[in-house]
PDB file of N, CA and C in Angstrom:
ATOM      1  N   MET O   1     -65.268  74.818 124.488  1.00  0.00           N
ATOM      2  CA  MET O   1     -64.992  74.071 123.287  1.00  0.00           C
ATOM      3  C   MET O   1     -65.017  72.581 123.626  1.00  0.00           C
ATOM      4  N   TYR O   2     -65.700  71.807 122.812  1.00  0.00           N
ATOM      5  CA  TYR O   2     -65.795  70.363 123.015  1.00  0.00           C
ATOM      6  C   TYR O   2     -64.553  69.689 122.442  1.00  0.00           C
ATOM      7  N   ARG O   3     -63.917  68.890 123.258  1.00  0.00           N
ATOM      8  CA  ARG O   3     -62.756  68.110 122.818  1.00  0.00           C
ATOM      9  C   ARG O   3     -63.037  66.649 123.111  1.00  0.00           C
ATOM     10  N   PRO O   4     -63.315  65.891 122.059  1.00  0.00           N
ATOM     11  CA  PRO O   4     -63.615  64.480 122.300  1.00  0.00           C
ATOM     12  C   PRO O   4     -62.400  63.750 122.845  1.00  0.00           C
ATOM     13  N   ARG O   5     -62.677  62.779 123.686  1.00  0.00           N
ATOM     14  CA  ARG O   5     -61.628  61.925 124.234  1.00  0.00           C
ATOM     15  C   ARG O   5     -61.930  60.495 123.825  1.00  0.00           C
ATOM     16  N   TYR O   6     -60.885  59.798 123.468  1.00  0.00           N
ATOM     17  CA  TYR O   6     -61.020  58.413 123.065  1.00  0.00           C
ATOM     18  C   TYR O   6     -60.128  57.583 123.969  1.00  0.00           C
ATOM     19  N   ARG O   7     -60.670  56.488 124.426  1.00  0.00           N
ATOM     20  CA  ARG O   7     -59.898  55.596 125.291  1.00  0.00           C
ATOM     21  C   ARG O   7     -60.200  54.166 124.881  1.00  0.00           C
ATOM     22  N   VAL O   8     -59.150  53.391 124.739  1.00  0.00           N
ATOM     23  CA  VAL O   8     -59.306  51.993 124.376  1.00  0.00           C
ATOM     24  C   VAL O   8     -58.516  51.152 125.369  1.00  0.00           C
ATOM     25  N   GLU O   9     -59.192  50.222 125.982  1.00  0.00           N
ATOM     26  CA  GLU O   9     -58.547  49.244 126.855  1.00  0.00           C
ATOM     27  C   GLU O   9     -58.318  47.999 126.010  1.00  0.00           C
ATOM     28  N   THR O  10     -57.085  47.686 125.735  1.00  0.00           N
ATOM     29  CA  THR O  10     -56.805  46.571 124.826  1.00  0.00           C
ATOM     30  C   THR O  10     -57.286  45.233 125.363  1.00  0.00           C
ATOM     31  N   LYS O  11     -57.376  45.110 126.675  1.00  0.00           N
ATOM     32  CA  LYS O  11     -57.834  43.829 127.238  1.00  0.00           C
ATOM     33  C   LYS O  11     -59.289  43.536 126.878  1.00  0.00           C
ATOM     34  N   HIS O  12     -60.030  44.564 126.452  1.00  0.00           N
ATOM     35  CA  HIS O  12     -61.424  44.374 126.068  1.00  0.00           C
ATOM     36  C   HIS O  12     -61.588  44.090 124.569  1.00  0.00           C
ATOM     37  N   LEU O  13     -60.489  44.095 123.834  1.00  0.00           N
ATOM     38  CA  LEU O  13     -60.548  43.826 122.401  1.00  0.00           C
ATOM     39  C   LEU O  13     -60.450  42.327 122.142  1.00  0.00           C
ATOM     40  N   ASN O  14     -61.067  41.894 121.057  1.00  0.00           N
ATOM     41  CA  ASN O  14     -60.906  40.493 120.684  1.00  0.00           C
ATOM     42  C   ASN O  14     -59.485  40.300 120.131  1.00  0.00           C
ATOM     43  N   PRO O  15     -59.000  39.065 120.063  1.00  0.00           N
ATOM     44  CA  PRO O  15     -57.618  38.822 119.629  1.00  0.00           C
ATOM     45  C   PRO O  15     -57.282  39.402 118.254  1.00  0.00           C
ATOM     46  N   GLN O  16     -58.237  39.373 117.344  1.00  0.00           N
ATOM     47  CA  GLN O  16     -58.007  39.916 116.006  1.00  0.00           C
ATOM     48  C   GLN O  16     -57.787  41.431 116.064  1.00  0.00           C
ATOM     49  N   GLU O  17     -58.614  42.117 116.836  1.00  0.00           N
ATOM     50  CA  GLU O  17     -58.471  43.569 116.987  1.00  0.00           C
ATOM     51  C   GLU O  17     -57.173  43.909 117.713  1.00  0.00           C
ATOM     52  N   GLN O  18     -56.813  43.130 118.709  1.00  0.00           N
ATOM     53  CA  GLN O  18     -55.552  43.360 119.421  1.00  0.00           C
ATOM     54  C   GLN O  18     -54.371  43.258 118.464  1.00  0.00           C
ATOM     55  N   LYS O  19     -54.404  42.252 117.606  1.00  0.00           N
ATOM     56  CA  LYS O  19     -53.322  42.060 116.647  1.00  0.00           C
ATOM     57  C   LYS O  19     -53.238  43.222 115.668  1.00  0.00           C
ATOM     58  N   LEU O  20     -54.387  43.656 115.157  1.00  0.00           N
ATOM     59  CA  LEU O  20     -54.419  44.783 114.219  1.00  0.00           C
ATOM     60  C   LEU O  20     -53.885  46.051 114.881  1.00  0.00           C
ATOM     61  N   LEU O  21     -54.345  46.322 116.088  1.00  0.00           N
ATOM     62  CA  LEU O  21     -53.869  47.498 116.799  1.00  0.00           C
ATOM     63  C   LEU O  21     -52.365  47.429 117.024  1.00  0.00           C
ATOM     64  N   GLN O  22     -51.860  46.281 117.407  1.00  0.00           N
ATOM     65  CA  GLN O  22     -50.420  46.149 117.645  1.00  0.00           C
ATOM     66  C   GLN O  22     -49.628  46.391 116.365  1.00  0.00           C
ATOM     67  N   GLN O  23     -50.136  45.935 115.240  1.00  0.00           N
ATOM     68  CA  GLN O  23     -49.460  46.165 113.955  1.00  0.00           C
ATOM     69  C   GLN O  23     -49.420  47.662 113.628  1.00  0.00           C
ATOM     70  N   ILE O  24     -50.544  48.339 113.811  1.00  0.00           N
ATOM     71  CA  ILE O  24     -50.601  49.785 113.543  1.00  0.00           C
ATOM     72  C   ILE O  24     -49.685  50.520 114.508  1.00  0.00           C
ATOM     73  N   PHE O  25     -49.733  50.132 115.766  1.00  0.00           N
ATOM     74  CA  PHE O  25     -48.898  50.764 116.790  1.00  0.00           C
ATOM     75  C   PHE O  25     -47.416  50.564 116.474  1.00  0.00           C
ATOM     76  N   ASP O  26     -47.041  49.360 116.100  1.00  0.00           N
ATOM     77  CA  ASP O  26     -45.643  49.079 115.758  1.00  0.00           C
ATOM     78  C   ASP O  26     -45.176  49.919 114.572  1.00  0.00           C
ATOM     79  N   ARG O  27     -46.026  50.075 113.567  1.00  0.00           N
ATOM     80  CA  ARG O  27     -45.666  50.902 112.398  1.00  0.00           C
ATOM     81  C   ARG O  27     -45.431  52.354 112.804  1.00  0.00           C
ATOM     82  N   SER O  28     -46.158  52.817 113.799  1.00  0.00           N
ATOM     83  CA  SER O  28     -46.021  54.222 114.208  1.00  0.00           C
ATOM     84  C   SER O  28     -44.728  54.481 114.968  1.00  0.00           C
ATOM     85  N   ASP O  29     -44.124  53.414 115.528  1.00  0.00           N
ATOM     86  CA  ASP O  29     -42.908  53.562 116.344  1.00  0.00           C
ATOM     87  C   ASP O  29     -43.164  54.622 117.429  1.00  0.00           C
ATOM     88  N   PHE O  30     -44.325  54.528 118.042  1.00  0.00           N
ATOM     89  CA  PHE O  30     -44.859  55.572 118.917  1.00  0.00           C
ATOM     90  C   PHE O  30     -43.898  56.023 120.008  1.00  0.00           C
ATOM     91  N   PHE O  31     -43.271  55.095 120.692  1.00  0.00           N
ATOM     92  CA  PHE O  31     -42.419  55.475 121.818  1.00  0.00           C
ATOM     93  C   PHE O  31     -41.136  56.177 121.378  1.00  0.00           C
ATOM     94  N   ASN O  32     -40.862  56.191 120.081  1.00  0.00           N
ATOM     95  CA  ASN O  32     -39.698  56.918 119.571  1.00  0.00           C
ATOM     96  C   ASN O  32     -40.068  58.222 118.880  1.00  0.00           C
ATOM     97  N   LEU O  33     -41.338  58.562 118.878  1.00  0.00           N
ATOM     98  CA  LEU O  33     -41.766  59.836 118.300  1.00  0.00           C
ATOM     99  C   LEU O  33     -41.456  60.970 119.271  1.00  0.00           C
ATOM    100  N   PRO O  34     -41.245  62.178 118.748  1.00  0.00           N
ATOM    101  CA  PRO O  34     -41.013  63.312 119.652  1.00  0.00           C
ATOM    102  C   PRO O  34     -42.278  63.630 120.444  1.00  0.00           C
ATOM    103  N   ASP O  35     -42.110  64.337 121.552  1.00  0.00           N
ATOM    104  CA  ASP O  35     -43.256  64.722 122.380  1.00  0.00           C
ATOM    105  C   ASP O  35     -44.214  65.648 121.641  1.00  0.00           C
ATOM    106  N   ARG O  36     -43.675  66.440 120.734  1.00  0.00           N
ATOM    107  CA  ARG O  36     -44.494  67.430 120.032  1.00  0.00           C
ATOM    108  C   ARG O  36     -43.941  67.631 118.625  1.00  0.00           C
ATOM    109  N   PHE O  37     -44.868  67.751 117.679  1.00  0.00           N
ATOM    110  CA  PHE O  37     -44.510  68.140 116.319  1.00  0.00           C
ATOM    111  C   PHE O  37     -44.787  69.636 116.184  1.00  0.00           C
ATOM    112  N   SER O  38     -44.021  70.311 115.354  1.00  0.00           N
ATOM    113  CA  SER O  38     -44.139  71.765 115.193  1.00  0.00           C
ATOM    114  C   SER O  38     -45.505  72.157 114.641  1.00  0.00           C
ATOM    115  N   LEU O  39     -45.950  73.330 115.041  1.00  0.00           N
ATOM    116  CA  LEU O  39     -47.190  73.871 114.484  1.00  0.00           C
ATOM    117  C   LEU O  39     -47.015  74.122 112.998  1.00  0.00           C
ATOM    118  N   THR O  40     -48.111  74.137 112.276  1.00  0.00           N
ATOM    119  CA  THR O  40     -48.056  74.262 110.825  1.00  0.00           C
ATOM    120  C   THR O  40     -48.068  75.701 110.340  1.00  0.00           C
ATOM    121  N   GLY O  41     -48.488  76.624 111.156  1.00  0.00           N
ATOM    122  CA  GLY O  41     -48.652  77.989 110.687  1.00  0.00           C
ATOM    123  C   GLY O  41     -50.071  78.275 110.239  1.00  0.00           C
ATOM    124  N   TYR O  42     -50.891  77.244 110.165  1.00  0.00           N
ATOM    125  CA  TYR O  42     -52.304  77.411 109.828  1.00  0.00           C
ATOM    126  C   TYR O  42     -53.073  77.581 111.127  1.00  0.00           C
ATOM    127  N   PRO O  43     -53.823  78.669 111.272  1.00  0.00           N
ATOM    128  CA  PRO O  43     -54.473  78.947 112.557  1.00  0.00           C
ATOM    129  C   PRO O  43     -55.604  78.001 112.934  1.00  0.00           C
ATOM    130  N   ASP O  44     -56.211  77.324 111.977  1.00  0.00           N
ATOM    131  CA  ASP O  44     -57.389  76.511 112.273  1.00  0.00           C
ATOM    132  C   ASP O  44     -57.131  75.011 112.250  1.00  0.00           C
ATOM    133  N   THR O  45     -55.902  74.587 112.457  1.00  0.00           N
ATOM    134  CA  THR O  45     -55.633  73.153 112.445  1.00  0.00           C
ATOM    135  C   THR O  45     -56.026  72.527 113.779  1.00  0.00           C
ATOM    136  N   PHE O  46     -56.399  71.288 113.726  1.00  0.00           N
ATOM    137  CA  PHE O  46     -56.725  70.552 114.944  1.00  0.00           C
ATOM    138  C   PHE O  46     -55.442  70.149 115.652  1.00  0.00           C
ATOM    139  N   GLU O  47     -55.500  70.156 116.971  1.00  0.00           N
ATOM    140  CA  GLU O  47     -54.392  69.639 117.762  1.00  0.00           C
ATOM    141  C   GLU O  47     -54.832  68.310 118.351  1.00  0.00           C
ATOM    142  N   TYR O  48     -53.965  67.325 118.240  1.00  0.00           N
ATOM    143  CA  TYR O  48     -54.223  65.995 118.779  1.00  0.00           C
ATOM    144  C   TYR O  48     -53.206  65.710 119.869  1.00  0.00           C
ATOM    145  N   ARG O  49     -53.671  65.099 120.925  1.00  0.00           N
ATOM    146  CA  ARG O  49     -52.801  64.692 122.027  1.00  0.00           C
ATOM    147  C   ARG O  49     -53.091  63.217 122.278  1.00  0.00           C
ATOM    148  N   MET O  50     -52.079  62.393 122.046  1.00  0.00           N
ATOM    149  CA  MET O  50     -52.257  60.960 122.194  1.00  0.00           C
ATOM    150  C   MET O  50     -51.285  60.454 123.256  1.00  0.00           C
ATOM    151  N   THR O  51     -51.846  59.752 124.241  1.00  0.00           N
ATOM    152  CA  THR O  51     -51.033  59.154 125.295  1.00  0.00           C
ATOM    153  C   THR O  51     -51.227  57.654 125.260  1.00  0.00           C
ATOM    154  N   VAL O  52     -50.116  56.941 125.302  1.00  0.00           N
ATOM    155  CA  VAL O  52     -50.153  55.485 125.298  1.00  0.00           C
ATOM    156  C   VAL O  52     -49.455  54.986 126.552  1.00  0.00           C
ATOM    157  N   ASN O  53     -50.125  54.079 127.244  1.00  0.00           N
ATOM    158  CA  ASN O  53     -49.549  53.371 128.386  1.00  0.00           C
ATOM    159  C   ASN O  53     -49.410  51.916 127.972  1.00  0.00           C
ATOM    160  N   GLN O  54     -48.189  51.422 128.008  1.00  0.00           N
ATOM    161  CA  GLN O  54     -47.968  50.032 127.604  1.00  0.00           C
ATOM    162  C   GLN O  54     -46.793  49.469 128.393  1.00  0.00           C
ATOM    163  N   ASP O  55     -47.039  48.360 129.053  1.00  0.00           N
ATOM    164  CA  ASP O  55     -45.989  47.660 129.791  1.00  0.00           C
ATOM    165  C   ASP O  55     -45.221  48.585 130.744  1.00  0.00           C
ATOM    166  N   GLY O  56     -45.950  49.434 131.443  1.00  0.00           N
ATOM    167  CA  GLY O  56     -45.330  50.318 132.422  1.00  0.00           C
ATOM    168  C   GLY O  56     -44.683  51.559 131.838  1.00  0.00           C
ATOM    169  N   LYS O  57     -44.745  51.728 130.525  1.00  0.00           N
ATOM    170  CA  LYS O  57     -44.209  52.929 129.885  1.00  0.00           C
ATOM    171  C   LYS O  57     -45.363  53.827 129.463  1.00  0.00           C
ATOM    172  N   GLU O  58     -45.143  55.131 129.534  1.00  0.00           N
ATOM    173  CA  GLU O  58     -46.145  56.097 129.079  1.00  0.00           C
ATOM    174  C   GLU O  58     -45.451  57.127 128.212  1.00  0.00           C
ATOM    175  N   HIS O  59     -46.115  57.502 127.117  1.00  0.00           N
ATOM    176  CA  HIS O  59     -45.577  58.519 126.220  1.00  0.00           C
ATOM    177  C   HIS O  59     -46.746  59.303 125.652  1.00  0.00           C
ATOM    178  N   THR O  60     -46.587  60.610 125.572  1.00  0.00           N
ATOM    179  CA  THR O  60     -47.592  61.488 124.979  1.00  0.00           C
ATOM    180  C   THR O  60     -46.987  62.196 123.782  1.00  0.00           C
ATOM    181  N   VAL O  61     -47.745  62.249 122.697  1.00  0.00           N
ATOM    182  CA  VAL O  61     -47.337  62.947 121.486  1.00  0.00           C
ATOM    183  C   VAL O  61     -48.422  63.956 121.135  1.00  0.00           C
ATOM    184  N   ILE O  62     -48.006  65.181 120.869  1.00  0.00           N
ATOM    185  CA  ILE O  62     -48.921  66.239 120.441  1.00  0.00           C
ATOM    186  C   ILE O  62     -48.604  66.534 118.982  1.00  0.00           C
ATOM    187  N   PHE O  63     -49.643  66.526 118.154  1.00  0.00           N
ATOM    188  CA  PHE O  63     -49.436  66.783 116.730  1.00  0.00           C
ATOM    189  C   PHE O  63     -50.638  67.514 116.160  1.00  0.00           C
ATOM    190  N   HIS O  64     -50.470  68.038 114.958  1.00  0.00           N
ATOM    191  CA  HIS O  64     -51.493  68.853 114.292  1.00  0.00           C
ATOM    192  C   HIS O  64     -51.660  68.360 112.858  1.00  0.00           C
ATOM    193  N   ASP O  65     -52.759  68.749 112.262  1.00  0.00           N
ATOM    194  CA  ASP O  65     -52.943  68.473 110.841  1.00  0.00           C
ATOM    195  C   ASP O  65     -51.815  69.150 110.063  1.00  0.00           C
ATOM    196  N   ASP O  66     -51.284  68.458 109.092  1.00  0.00           N
ATOM    197  CA  ASP O  66     -50.277  69.011 108.173  1.00  0.00           C
ATOM    198  C   ASP O  66     -49.019  69.533 108.843  1.00  0.00           C
ATOM    199  N   ASP O  67     -48.574  68.882 109.915  1.00  0.00           N
ATOM    200  CA  ASP O  67     -47.341  69.339 110.573  1.00  0.00           C
ATOM    201  C   ASP O  67     -46.144  68.453 110.257  1.00  0.00           C
ATOM    202  N   GLY O  68     -46.315  67.499 109.346  1.00  0.00           N
ATOM    203  CA  GLY O  68     -45.209  66.648 108.942  1.00  0.00           C
ATOM    204  C   GLY O  68     -45.054  65.388 109.774  1.00  0.00           C
ATOM    205  N   HIS O  69     -46.013  65.122 110.669  1.00  0.00           N
ATOM    206  CA  HIS O  69     -45.916  63.882 111.457  1.00  0.00           C
ATOM    207  C   HIS O  69     -46.118  62.678 110.530  1.00  0.00           C
ATOM    208  N   PRO O  70     -45.655  61.503 110.958  1.00  0.00           N
ATOM    209  CA  PRO O  70     -45.781  60.309 110.108  1.00  0.00           C
ATOM    210  C   PRO O  70     -47.237  59.927 109.860  1.00  0.00           C
ATOM    211  N   GLU O  71     -47.485  59.430 108.675  1.00  0.00           N
ATOM    212  CA  GLU O  71     -48.830  58.987 108.309  1.00  0.00           C
ATOM    213  C   GLU O  71     -49.315  57.870 109.229  1.00  0.00           C
ATOM    214  N   SER O  72     -48.380  57.082 109.740  1.00  0.00           N
ATOM    215  CA  SER O  72     -48.750  55.987 110.639  1.00  0.00           C
ATOM    216  C   SER O  72     -49.398  56.503 111.924  1.00  0.00           C
ATOM    217  N   LEU O  73     -49.078  57.732 112.320  1.00  0.00           N
ATOM    218  CA  LEU O  73     -49.718  58.327 113.497  1.00  0.00           C
ATOM    219  C   LEU O  73     -51.180  58.645 113.195  1.00  0.00           C
ATOM    220  N   ASP O  74     -51.465  59.098 111.986  1.00  0.00           N
ATOM    221  CA  ASP O  74     -52.860  59.312 111.567  1.00  0.00           C
ATOM    222  C   ASP O  74     -53.618  57.992 111.542  1.00  0.00           C
ATOM    223  N   GLU O  75     -52.956  56.954 111.069  1.00  0.00           N
ATOM    224  CA  GLU O  75     -53.593  55.637 111.018  1.00  0.00           C
ATOM    225  C   GLU O  75     -53.953  55.172 112.427  1.00  0.00           C
ATOM    226  N   LEU O  76     -53.066  55.397 113.377  1.00  0.00           N
ATOM    227  CA  LEU O  76     -53.329  55.029 114.763  1.00  0.00           C
ATOM    228  C   LEU O  76     -54.488  55.853 115.330  1.00  0.00           C
ATOM    229  N   MET O  77     -54.495  57.145 115.077  1.00  0.00           N
ATOM    230  CA  MET O  77     -55.582  58.008 115.559  1.00  0.00           C
ATOM    231  C   MET O  77     -56.914  57.592 114.946  1.00  0.00           C
ATOM    232  N   ASP O  78     -56.915  57.296 113.654  1.00  0.00           N
ATOM    233  CA  ASP O  78     -58.152  56.863 112.991  1.00  0.00           C
ATOM    234  C   ASP O  78     -58.674  55.563 113.604  1.00  0.00           C
ATOM    235  N   TRP O  79     -57.762  54.637 113.883  1.00  0.00           N
ATOM    236  CA  TRP O  79     -58.167  53.376 114.495  1.00  0.00           C
ATOM    237  C   TRP O  79     -58.824  53.638 115.845  1.00  0.00           C
ATOM    238  N   LEU O  80     -58.216  54.496 116.659  1.00  0.00           N
ATOM    239  CA  LEU O  80     -58.773  54.805 117.975  1.00  0.00           C
ATOM    240  C   LEU O  80     -60.140  55.465 117.872  1.00  0.00           C
ATOM    241  N   ARG O  81     -60.249  56.428 116.984  1.00  0.00           N
ATOM    242  CA  ARG O  81     -61.529  57.134 116.808  1.00  0.00           C
ATOM    243  C   ARG O  81     -62.628  56.195 116.360  1.00  0.00           C
ATOM    244  N   ASP O  82     -62.302  55.295 115.458  1.00  0.00           N
ATOM    245  CA  ASP O  82     -63.305  54.384 114.896  1.00  0.00           C
ATOM    246  C   ASP O  82     -63.804  53.366 115.917  1.00  0.00           C
ATOM    247  N   ARG O  83     -63.030  53.085 116.951  1.00  0.00           N
ATOM    248  CA  ARG O  83     -63.384  52.026 117.885  1.00  0.00           C
ATOM    249  C   ARG O  83     -63.731  52.511 119.277  1.00  0.00           C
ATOM    250  N   SER O  84     -63.656  53.784 119.497  1.00  0.00           N
ATOM    251  CA  SER O  84     -63.991  54.314 120.822  1.00  0.00           C
ATOM    252  C   SER O  84     -65.495  54.562 120.917  1.00  0.00           C
ATOM    253  N   PRO O  85     -66.031  54.319 122.116  1.00  0.00           N
ATOM    254  CA  PRO O  85     -67.474  54.548 122.297  1.00  0.00           C
ATOM    255  C   PRO O  85     -67.823  56.024 122.235  1.00  0.00           C
TER     256      PRO O  85
END
């Protein structure tokens, strides 16, 4: 099964993109999210695993479509997908 991976190095972003990403990231409150959101009960939902390394801290969050995670997490995932090679 193909699982795309997205990676963004913020140092390679222009200042405007860095600012936008930081705003989206701040809205998500990423480092305070739980490690995993509960499964939805739907067998065909996508599972997402997002890891962020920032200022020596690392956090991974696993979430699924329709599992009740914050919309801001979707916004962050969409931003990453749209800008990854």
